[in-house]
Structure formats: structure tokens, C-alpha cells
Amino acid sequence: MALIVERSEAIVEIRLDRPDKHNALDLECFGILDRATAEIASDRTVRAVLVTASPAKVFCAGADIADLHGIDDAEAVRRAAYRRQVLQRFSQLPVPSVAVVTGAALGGGAELALAATFRLVTANASFAFPEIDLGMLPGAGGTQRLPRLIGEARAMEMILSGRRVDAREAIAIGLADRLVEAPAAEARAFVDRWIGQPYEAVAAILAAIRAAHGSLQPGLDREGIELTGLVSSEAAKQRVAAFLSRKTRSDPGRDQERS
Ligand code: COA
């Protein structure tokens, strides 16, 4: 199983566990995440969710690029919509979720972290949206959640450039909430503060604050429409095929700048 869901008292941990693919999220992972979300939402004894991965260079390399290849455009659009809906449902949980980012969160990996309520980062964590190199856009809510967190111009710059933002910068711009040295212990201490509080109060606070900037749905719909146009483009098809066949994906100068 590439995504492991474990319960410890009031906390559910969702752990990415696909090291041979840098924890890339295939459709099975999204299915497991979606079922876990539904179970957590209906279980009032769950008070917090942690999204973790074993410490490694890459926390999550994003959506599984193999799932984008060799399918017709309608199926590609359907899969993208599914990923978007799964993360949207996850983001609406009635309990807070914390992504504990312990390496590079790329593309869909960064979008998963954005869908969590909070992001804790270790010093080697980073965030980037490499979708532009695939001729695409972050299609699982990234174009909507990122500007809400860090502002429009910064979000434009990150998504247009594919640049990696390191942990220190992520904290400085509000993309991450706290730098941690001992992720497991500090994540536990972070969530312990509300675990004893009334369930209804926590859920109400989340719902009210989420409504502060209006519904995300029109923006998510627009993201889907824009992605629909891109998946059928020649550029996207060529770049996805190039990644999978390990040809040069982009200007090497820009790649160097990112690492
Ligand atoms: N989807 C599917 N497979 C992926 C993947 C992804 N997003 N990211 C990495 N992998 C796979 C590679 O294909 C490779 O598989 P293989 O060993 O069967 O060939 C394996 O994970 C290791 O990746 P590799 O590229 O060899 O490791 P690296 O250390 O040289 O580079 C990354 C690591 C993360 C920089 C690089 O894998 C990468 O750029 N991944 C794509 C990131 C991306 O564009 N994400 C957005 C997706 S929409």
C-alpha cells in the first residue's frame, strides 16, 4: 500500500510510503486518501490528522505522471477532476490537518500540503510547482490555495517559474507555519493543544475561517477548465512522454537554479 493510514488515540496519521517513486501519488493513493477522509469526517473521536512521509530528499513528487500518459484526453480530464475533488474533500475536514513536510513537496505533493490546515517543515523541506515543465498547471487546487496563502504575485511567480522555495522562505511568505527539528514529537505537541477542546467548537472555527475568503469552488472549476485545455496540447503530451522516457525535460540552466 503506497499510503498508510494509522490511528493513534485521537490522531490519524496518513503516511506516504512509495519510496521507489519518491512518494508520487497514483490513483490508488487518492482513493485511499478519499476513503480515509470520509471515515475521519464521520468519526468524532478523531481530533487531528497528520500527513507524513519517511524523511527523504523528496516528501512527495506529486501526482503520478504515469497516470497522465497513454490515456485519452477525456480520461485525463476525469482523473484530474477526481484528484481535485479528493483534495477539496480532504481540505474540508471538520478537524484540523497538519502536513509534516520533511523533504521536497512538488506539484501534487505541494497541493496535498496546501490542502492541509497547517504545514510544519523541517529545514530540508521545500515546495515547488513543476507542472509548467509538463506544459500544465497545478490542477488539484494549487492555483487557488497558493494565492490565498501567499498572495497573487508570489503564487504567480512560483507557478510560472517552477522555482523551489526552501523552508526558510516558505515560513517567511506564509506558505509554511512552523520550522521543526523533531517532526514527530513537535507535530504531536502542535495538535495536542486543541485535542481536549470541544469537537463542535473546533469544527465551527474551521468552517467560519474557511468561509472568510468566500467559496473556493468557482476558482477550482476555472482551474479544471484551464487544465482541460492544456491536457490535449502537444506541448503537454510531449513533455509528459519525455519525463517518462527520461529525455531532457527543460532548459538545464533553470533546473540547476532550482536544485
Ligand atoms: N510520477 C511518477 N513517477 C515519478 C514521479 C512522478 N511525479 N516523480 C518521480 N518518479 C519516479 C521516476 O520515474 C523514477 O522511477 P523509475 O526508477 O522507475 O525510473 C523514480 O521515481 C525516481 O525518480 P528520479 O527522477 O529517477 O529521481 P531523482 O532523484 O533523479 O529526481 C525528482 C527526483 C523528484 C526531482 C524527479 O523525479 C522529478 O522531477 N519528478 C517529477 C516531479 C514533477 O514534475 N511533479 C509534478 C507532477 S504533475
mmCIF file of C-alpha atoms and ligand atoms in Angstrom:
data_model
loop_
_atom_site.group_PDB
_atom_site.id
_atom_site.type_symbol
_atom_site.label_atom_id
_atom_site.label_comp_id
_atom_site.label_asym_id
_atom_site.label_seq_id
_atom_site.Cartn_x
_atom_site.Cartn_y
_atom_site.Cartn_z
ATOM 1 C CA MET A 1 0.000 0.000 0.000
ATOM 2 C CA ALA A 2 1.531 3.325 -1.032
ATOM 3 C CA LEU A 3 -0.462 5.335 1.514
ATOM 4 C CA ILE A 4 -0.697 4.026 5.063
ATOM 5 C CA VAL A 5 -3.466 5.195 7.378
ATOM 6 C CA GLU A 6 -2.865 4.614 11.087
ATOM 7 C CA ARG A 7 -4.758 5.625 14.176
ATOM 8 C CA SER A 8 -3.108 6.560 17.465
ATOM 9 C CA GLU A 9 -5.647 7.659 20.075
ATOM 10 C CA ALA A 10 -7.342 10.805 18.711
ATOM 11 C CA ILE A 11 -4.890 11.273 15.841
ATOM 12 C CA VAL A 12 -4.972 9.734 12.373
ATOM 13 C CA GLU A 13 -1.677 9.651 10.527
ATOM 14 C CA ILE A 14 -1.691 9.395 6.740
ATOM 15 C CA ARG A 15 1.799 8.355 5.706
ATOM 16 C CA LEU A 16 3.145 8.472 2.177
ATOM 17 C CA ASP A 17 5.050 5.256 1.564
ATOM 18 C CA ARG A 18 6.126 4.803 -2.023
ATOM 19 C CA PRO A 19 9.866 5.465 -1.775
ATOM 20 C CA ASP A 20 10.791 3.948 -5.155
ATOM 21 C CA LYS A 21 8.678 6.650 -6.850
ATOM 22 C CA HIS A 22 9.519 9.493 -4.462
ATOM 23 C CA ASN A 23 6.023 9.065 -2.954
ATOM 24 C CA ALA A 24 4.296 10.095 -6.204
ATOM 25 C CA LEU A 25 0.541 9.842 -5.694
ATOM 26 C CA ASP A 26 -1.131 7.403 -8.055
ATOM 27 C CA LEU A 27 -4.882 6.897 -8.326
ATOM 28 C CA GLU A 28 -4.793 4.211 -5.646
ATOM 29 C CA CYS A 29 -3.266 6.736 -3.217
ATOM 30 C CA PHE A 30 -6.007 9.248 -3.985
ATOM 31 C CA GLY A 31 -8.599 6.515 -3.415
ATOM 32 C CA ILE A 32 -7.108 5.624 -0.019
ATOM 33 C CA LEU A 33 -6.945 9.291 0.936
ATOM 34 C CA ASP A 34 -10.565 9.800 -0.064
ATOM 35 C CA ARG A 35 -11.807 6.824 1.951
ATOM 36 C CA ALA A 36 -9.749 7.944 4.957
ATOM 37 C CA THR A 37 -11.228 11.441 4.641
ATOM 38 C CA ALA A 38 -14.773 10.063 4.670
ATOM 39 C CA GLU A 39 -14.044 7.907 7.723
ATOM 40 C CA ILE A 40 -12.357 10.723 9.638
ATOM 41 C CA ALA A 41 -15.234 13.098 8.843
ATOM 42 C CA SER A 42 -17.756 10.702 10.352
ATOM 43 C CA ASP A 43 -15.779 9.736 13.454
ATOM 44 C CA ARG A 44 -15.996 12.310 16.223
ATOM 45 C CA THR A 45 -13.260 10.591 18.196
ATOM 46 C CA VAL A 46 -10.700 11.678 15.596
ATOM 47 C CA ARG A 47 -9.427 15.138 16.562
ATOM 48 C CA ALA A 48 -6.460 15.725 14.252
ATOM 49 C CA VAL A 49 -4.855 14.398 11.079
ATOM 50 C CA LEU A 50 -1.155 14.280 10.276
ATOM 51 C CA VAL A 51 0.145 13.816 6.735
ATOM 52 C CA THR A 52 3.684 12.499 6.887
ATOM 53 C CA ALA A 53 6.380 10.682 4.939
ATOM 54 C CA SER A 54 9.561 8.969 5.986
ATOM 55 C CA PRO A 55 12.314 11.592 5.959
ATOM 56 C CA ALA A 56 13.853 11.622 2.487
ATOM 57 C CA LYS A 57 15.085 14.066 -0.128
ATOM 58 C CA VAL A 58 11.591 14.127 -1.617
ATOM 59 C CA PHE A 59 8.474 14.328 0.589
ATOM 60 C CA CYS A 60 6.193 13.788 -2.413
ATOM 61 C CA ALA A 61 6.971 14.121 -6.138
ATOM 62 C CA GLY A 62 3.357 14.951 -6.967
ATOM 63 C CA ALA A 63 0.707 13.186 -8.954
ATOM 64 C CA ASP A 64 1.955 10.037 -10.659
ATOM 65 C CA ILE A 65 2.992 11.226 -14.104
ATOM 66 C CA ALA A 66 2.446 7.708 -15.487
ATOM 67 C CA ASP A 67 -1.270 8.239 -14.785
ATOM 68 C CA LEU A 68 -1.217 11.121 -17.276
ATOM 69 C CA HIS A 69 0.177 9.081 -20.113
ATOM 70 C CA GLY A 70 -1.370 6.720 -22.656
ATOM 71 C CA ILE A 71 -4.953 7.689 -21.932
ATOM 72 C CA ASP A 72 -7.362 9.769 -23.979
ATOM 73 C CA ASP A 73 -7.942 13.430 -23.150
ATOM 74 C CA ALA A 74 -11.367 12.807 -21.618
ATOM 75 C CA GLU A 75 -9.900 10.278 -19.187
ATOM 76 C CA ALA A 76 -7.029 12.653 -18.323
ATOM 77 C CA VAL A 77 -9.569 15.363 -17.503
ATOM 78 C CA ARG A 78 -11.651 12.929 -15.453
ATOM 79 C CA ARG A 79 -8.599 11.857 -13.423
ATOM 80 C CA ALA A 80 -7.569 15.457 -12.834
ATOM 81 C CA ALA A 81 -11.085 16.302 -11.631
ATOM 82 C CA TYR A 82 -11.005 13.318 -9.273
ATOM 83 C CA ARG A 83 -7.671 14.417 -7.756
ATOM 84 C CA ARG A 84 -9.040 17.946 -7.334
ATOM 85 C CA GLN A 85 -12.202 16.683 -5.622
ATOM 86 C CA VAL A 86 -10.302 14.352 -3.288
ATOM 87 C CA LEU A 87 -8.074 17.177 -2.050
ATOM 88 C CA GLN A 88 -11.044 19.520 -1.756
ATOM 89 C CA ARG A 89 -12.907 16.989 0.420
ATOM 90 C CA PHE A 90 -9.761 16.484 2.494
ATOM 91 C CA SER A 91 -9.385 20.255 2.946
ATOM 92 C CA GLN A 92 -12.916 20.491 4.358
ATOM 93 C CA LEU A 93 -12.453 18.007 7.215
ATOM 94 C CA PRO A 94 -14.122 19.105 10.454
ATOM 95 C CA VAL A 95 -10.824 18.597 12.312
ATOM 96 C CA PRO A 96 -7.502 20.323 11.628
ATOM 97 C CA SER A 97 -4.939 18.548 9.473
ATOM 98 C CA VAL A 98 -1.193 19.091 9.533
ATOM 99 C CA ALA A 99 1.189 18.290 6.687
ATOM 100 C CA VAL A 100 4.585 17.485 8.165
ATOM 101 C CA VAL A 101 6.810 18.258 5.198
ATOM 102 C CA THR A 102 10.215 16.633 5.602
ATOM 103 C CA GLY A 103 11.634 16.982 2.076
ATOM 104 C CA ALA A 104 10.652 18.423 -1.298
ATOM 105 C CA ALA A 105 6.899 18.781 -1.851
ATOM 106 C CA LEU A 106 6.477 19.015 -5.613
ATOM 107 C CA GLY A 107 3.379 19.598 -7.708
ATOM 108 C CA GLY A 108 0.577 17.443 -6.295
ATOM 109 C CA GLY A 109 2.745 16.910 -3.191
ATOM 110 C CA ALA A 110 2.701 20.643 -2.565
ATOM 111 C CA GLU A 111 -1.031 20.695 -3.336
ATOM 112 C CA LEU A 112 -1.609 17.980 -0.742
ATOM 113 C CA ALA A 113 0.295 20.093 1.799
ATOM 114 C CA LEU A 114 -1.749 23.158 0.794
ATOM 115 C CA ALA A 115 -4.984 21.235 1.327
ATOM 116 C CA ALA A 116 -3.981 20.618 4.948
ATOM 117 C CA THR A 117 -4.894 23.189 7.578
ATOM 118 C CA PHE A 118 -1.235 23.675 8.624
ATOM 119 C CA ARG A 119 2.220 22.953 7.265
ATOM 120 C CA LEU A 120 5.140 22.117 9.554
ATOM 121 C CA VAL A 121 8.507 21.938 7.796
ATOM 122 C CA THR A 122 11.954 20.599 8.558
ATOM 123 C CA ALA A 123 14.981 22.597 7.432
ATOM 124 C CA ASN A 124 15.402 20.475 4.278
ATOM 125 C CA ALA A 125 11.769 20.895 3.183
ATOM 126 C CA SER A 126 10.942 22.774 0.013
ATOM 127 C CA PHE A 127 7.946 23.498 -2.193
ATOM 128 C CA ALA A 128 7.712 23.802 -5.980
ATOM 129 C CA PHE A 129 5.179 23.533 -8.766
ATOM 130 C CA PRO A 130 6.980 21.930 -11.744
ATOM 131 C CA GLU A 131 3.772 21.470 -13.751
ATOM 132 C CA ILE A 132 4.760 24.238 -16.161
ATOM 133 C CA ASP A 133 7.629 21.995 -17.298
ATOM 134 C CA LEU A 134 4.987 19.458 -18.269
ATOM 135 C CA GLY A 135 3.009 22.116 -20.153
ATOM 136 C CA MET A 136 0.337 22.022 -17.458
ATOM 137 C CA LEU A 137 -0.823 23.776 -14.304
ATOM 138 C CA PRO A 138 -1.280 22.627 -10.713
ATOM 139 C CA GLY A 139 -4.695 21.069 -11.199
ATOM 140 C CA ALA A 140 -5.575 19.838 -7.705
ATOM 141 C CA GLY A 141 -6.378 23.189 -6.157
ATOM 142 C CA GLY A 142 -2.867 24.661 -6.267
ATOM 143 C CA THR A 143 -3.826 27.667 -8.377
ATOM 144 C CA GLN A 144 -6.492 28.550 -5.814
ATOM 145 C CA ARG A 145 -4.967 27.680 -2.432
ATOM 146 C CA LEU A 146 -1.489 29.074 -3.093
ATOM 147 C CA PRO A 147 -2.554 32.696 -3.786
ATOM 148 C CA ARG A 148 -4.821 32.626 -0.735
ATOM 149 C CA LEU A 149 -1.854 31.725 1.417
ATOM 150 C CA ILE A 150 0.961 33.799 -0.054
ATOM 151 C CA GLY A 151 -0.722 36.391 -2.290
ATOM 152 C CA GLU A 152 -1.315 36.545 -6.009
ATOM 153 C CA ALA A 153 2.035 37.818 -7.284
ATOM 154 C CA ARG A 154 4.085 35.339 -5.238
ATOM 155 C CA ALA A 155 1.815 32.493 -6.344
ATOM 156 C CA MET A 156 2.131 33.580 -9.982
ATOM 157 C CA GLU A 157 5.903 33.712 -9.672
ATOM 158 C CA MET A 158 6.159 30.271 -8.065
ATOM 159 C CA ILE A 159 3.812 28.562 -10.509
ATOM 160 C CA LEU A 160 5.115 30.329 -13.621
ATOM 161 C CA SER A 161 8.765 29.638 -12.775
ATOM 162 C CA GLY A 162 8.554 26.205 -11.134
ATOM 163 C CA ARG A 163 11.155 27.570 -8.700
ATOM 164 C CA ARG A 164 11.822 25.742 -5.449
ATOM 165 C CA VAL A 165 11.069 27.668 -2.272
ATOM 166 C CA ASP A 166 13.118 26.427 0.673
ATOM 167 C CA ALA A 167 11.853 26.017 4.241
ATOM 168 C CA ARG A 168 13.071 29.402 5.432
ATOM 169 C CA GLU A 169 11.432 31.272 2.575
ATOM 170 C CA ALA A 170 8.269 29.159 2.941
ATOM 171 C CA ILE A 171 7.970 30.317 6.550
ATOM 172 C CA ALA A 172 8.736 33.926 5.610
ATOM 173 C CA ILE A 173 5.990 34.091 2.961
ATOM 174 C CA GLY A 174 3.359 32.174 4.947
ATOM 175 C CA LEU A 175 3.487 29.007 2.881
ATOM 176 C CA ALA A 176 4.624 27.060 5.944
ATOM 177 C CA ASP A 177 3.648 27.701 9.540
ATOM 178 C CA ARG A 178 6.472 26.405 11.687
ATOM 179 C CA LEU A 179 10.010 25.079 11.380
ATOM 180 C CA VAL A 180 10.507 21.843 13.337
ATOM 181 C CA GLU A 181 13.598 19.849 14.269
ATOM 182 C CA ALA A 182 11.922 16.722 15.645
ATOM 183 C CA PRO A 183 8.902 16.394 13.315
ATOM 184 C CA ALA A 184 7.071 13.519 15.026
ATOM 185 C CA ALA A 185 7.241 14.937 18.559
ATOM 186 C CA GLU A 186 6.633 18.527 17.514
ATOM 187 C CA ALA A 187 3.674 17.645 15.288
ATOM 188 C CA ARG A 188 2.122 15.760 18.185
ATOM 189 C CA ALA A 189 2.675 18.714 20.538
ATOM 190 C CA PHE A 190 1.247 21.059 17.877
ATOM 191 C CA VAL A 191 -2.072 19.195 17.640
ATOM 192 C CA ASP A 192 -2.281 18.313 21.355
ATOM 193 C CA ARG A 193 -3.308 21.901 22.085
ATOM 194 C CA TRP A 194 -6.810 21.504 20.613
ATOM 195 C CA ILE A 195 -7.407 17.809 21.134
ATOM 196 C CA GLY A 196 -9.060 18.404 24.526
ATOM 197 C CA GLN A 197 -11.291 21.214 23.229
ATOM 198 C CA PRO A 198 -14.977 20.680 22.337
ATOM 199 C CA TYR A 199 -15.375 18.982 18.927
ATOM 200 C CA GLU A 200 -18.178 21.351 17.862
ATOM 201 C CA ALA A 201 -16.140 24.451 18.675
ATOM 202 C CA VAL A 202 -13.154 23.262 16.657
ATOM 203 C CA ALA A 203 -15.351 22.320 13.685
ATOM 204 C CA ALA A 204 -17.211 25.641 13.859
ATOM 205 C CA ILE A 205 -13.992 27.674 13.945
ATOM 206 C CA LEU A 206 -12.644 25.807 10.914
ATOM 207 C CA ALA A 207 -15.893 26.293 8.978
ATOM 208 C CA ALA A 208 -16.114 30.003 9.808
ATOM 209 C CA ILE A 209 -12.496 30.825 8.969
ATOM 210 C CA ARG A 210 -12.672 28.809 5.740
ATOM 211 C CA ALA A 211 -15.620 30.977 4.696
ATOM 212 C CA ALA A 212 -13.641 34.187 5.283
ATOM 213 C CA HIS A 213 -12.496 34.475 1.684
ATOM 214 C CA GLY A 214 -15.588 33.046 0.023
ATOM 215 C CA SER A 215 -16.036 29.710 -1.695
ATOM 216 C CA LEU A 216 -13.072 28.148 -3.437
ATOM 217 C CA GLN A 217 -15.379 26.308 -5.813
ATOM 218 C CA PRO A 218 -15.625 28.821 -8.695
ATOM 219 C CA GLY A 219 -11.826 29.031 -8.793
ATOM 220 C CA LEU A 220 -11.477 25.253 -8.666
ATOM 221 C CA ASP A 221 -13.939 24.991 -11.558
ATOM 222 C CA ARG A 222 -11.906 27.514 -13.544
ATOM 223 C CA GLU A 223 -8.705 25.607 -12.774
ATOM 224 C CA GLY A 224 -10.390 22.496 -14.185
ATOM 225 C CA ILE A 225 -11.463 24.296 -17.354
ATOM 226 C CA GLU A 226 -7.961 25.679 -17.942
ATOM 227 C CA LEU A 227 -6.385 22.264 -17.336
ATOM 228 C CA THR A 228 -8.816 20.654 -19.765
ATOM 229 C CA GLY A 229 -7.412 22.917 -22.469
ATOM 230 C CA LEU A 230 -3.832 22.037 -21.571
ATOM 231 C CA VAL A 231 -4.002 18.248 -21.312
ATOM 232 C CA SER A 232 -4.786 17.961 -25.016
ATOM 233 C CA SER A 233 -1.930 20.277 -26.032
ATOM 234 C CA GLU A 234 1.028 18.945 -27.989
ATOM 235 C CA ALA A 235 3.446 20.551 -25.501
ATOM 236 C CA ALA A 236 1.951 18.663 -22.559
ATOM 237 C CA LYS A 237 1.868 15.340 -24.398
ATOM 238 C CA GLN A 238 5.495 15.692 -25.483
ATOM 239 C CA ARG A 239 6.758 16.743 -22.062
ATOM 240 C CA VAL A 240 4.936 14.003 -20.172
ATOM 241 C CA ALA A 241 6.297 11.429 -22.628
ATOM 242 C CA ALA A 242 9.770 12.975 -22.264
ATOM 243 C CA PHE A 243 9.678 12.664 -18.469
ATOM 244 C CA LEU A 244 8.594 9.059 -18.639
ATOM 245 C CA SER A 245 11.249 8.215 -21.201
ATOM 246 C CA ARG A 246 13.871 10.257 -19.334
ATOM 247 C CA LYS A 247 14.673 12.729 -22.092
ATOM 248 C CA THR A 248 15.725 16.262 -21.205
ATOM 249 C CA ARG A 249 12.616 17.862 -19.805
ATOM 250 C CA SER A 250 13.543 21.504 -19.724
ATOM 251 C CA ASP A 251 16.241 24.074 -20.008
ATOM 252 C CA PRO A 252 19.119 22.647 -17.900
ATOM 253 C CA GLY A 253 20.036 26.134 -16.697
ATOM 254 C CA ARG A 254 16.680 26.505 -14.985
ATOM 255 C CA ASP A 255 16.905 23.046 -13.438
ATOM 256 C CA GLN A 256 20.278 23.897 -11.969
ATOM 257 C CA GLU A 257 18.874 27.072 -10.475
ATOM 258 C CA ARG A 258 16.221 25.039 -8.705
ATOM 259 C CA SER A 259 18.337 22.396 -7.054
HETATM 260 N N1 COA B 1 5.241 10.461 -11.098
HETATM 261 C C1 COA B 1 5.636 9.220 -11.392
HETATM 262 N N2 COA B 1 6.866 8.764 -11.159
HETATM 263 C C2 COA B 1 7.731 9.626 -10.582
HETATM 264 C C3 COA B 1 7.394 10.942 -10.254
HETATM 265 C C4 COA B 1 6.072 11.354 -10.534
HETATM 266 N N3 COA B 1 5.637 12.579 -10.221
HETATM 267 N N4 COA B 1 8.468 11.543 -9.711
HETATM 268 C C5 COA B 1 9.445 10.615 -9.698
HETATM 269 N N5 COA B 1 9.004 9.466 -10.220
HETATM 270 C C6 COA B 1 9.709 8.207 -10.381
HETATM 271 C C7 COA B 1 10.710 8.255 -11.521
HETATM 272 O O1 COA B 1 10.054 7.987 -12.753
HETATM 273 C C8 COA B 1 11.668 7.165 -11.108
HETATM 274 O O2 COA B 1 11.066 5.909 -11.422
HETATM 275 P P1 COA B 1 11.982 4.732 -12.057
HETATM 276 O O3 COA B 1 13.048 4.484 -11.026
HETATM 277 O O4 COA B 1 11.019 3.607 -12.200
HETATM 278 O O5 COA B 1 12.537 5.292 -13.337
HETATM 279 C C9 COA B 1 11.708 7.279 -9.601
HETATM 280 O O6 COA B 1 10.513 7.963 -9.229
HETATM 281 C C10 COA B 1 12.880 8.076 -9.093
HETATM 282 O O7 COA B 1 12.846 9.348 -9.748
HETATM 283 P P2 COA B 1 14.126 10.039 -10.416
HETATM 284 O O8 COA B 1 13.664 11.117 -11.312
HETATM 285 O O9 COA B 1 14.994 8.979 -11.008
HETATM 286 O O10 COA B 1 14.834 10.626 -9.105
HETATM 287 P P3 COA B 1 15.736 11.926 -8.994
HETATM 288 O O11 COA B 1 16.247 11.901 -7.608
HETATM 289 O O12 COA B 1 16.700 12.000 -10.125
HETATM 290 O O13 COA B 1 14.736 13.184 -9.165
HETATM 291 C C11 COA B 1 12.717 14.437 -8.773
HETATM 292 C C12 COA B 1 13.748 13.427 -8.214
HETATM 293 C C13 COA B 1 11.572 14.487 -7.778
HETATM 294 C C14 COA B 1 13.377 15.830 -8.912
HETATM 295 C C15 COA B 1 12.242 13.974 -10.166
HETATM 296 O O14 COA B 1 11.808 12.615 -10.051
HETATM 297 C C16 COA B 1 11.101 14.773 -10.707
HETATM 298 O O15 COA B 1 11.300 15.847 -11.217
HETATM 299 N N6 COA B 1 9.860 14.240 -10.607
HETATM 300 C C17 COA B 1 8.692 14.852 -11.203
HETATM 301 C C18 COA B 1 8.192 15.986 -10.346
HETATM 302 C C19 COA B 1 7.004 16.613 -11.031
HETATM 303 O O16 COA B 1 7.072 17.093 -12.137
HETATM 304 N N7 COA B 1 5.874 16.597 -10.318
HETATM 305 C C20 COA B 1 4.655 17.145 -10.812
HETATM 306 C C21 COA B 1 3.790 16.054 -11.317
HETATM 307 S S1 COA B 1 2.279 16.695 -12.013
#
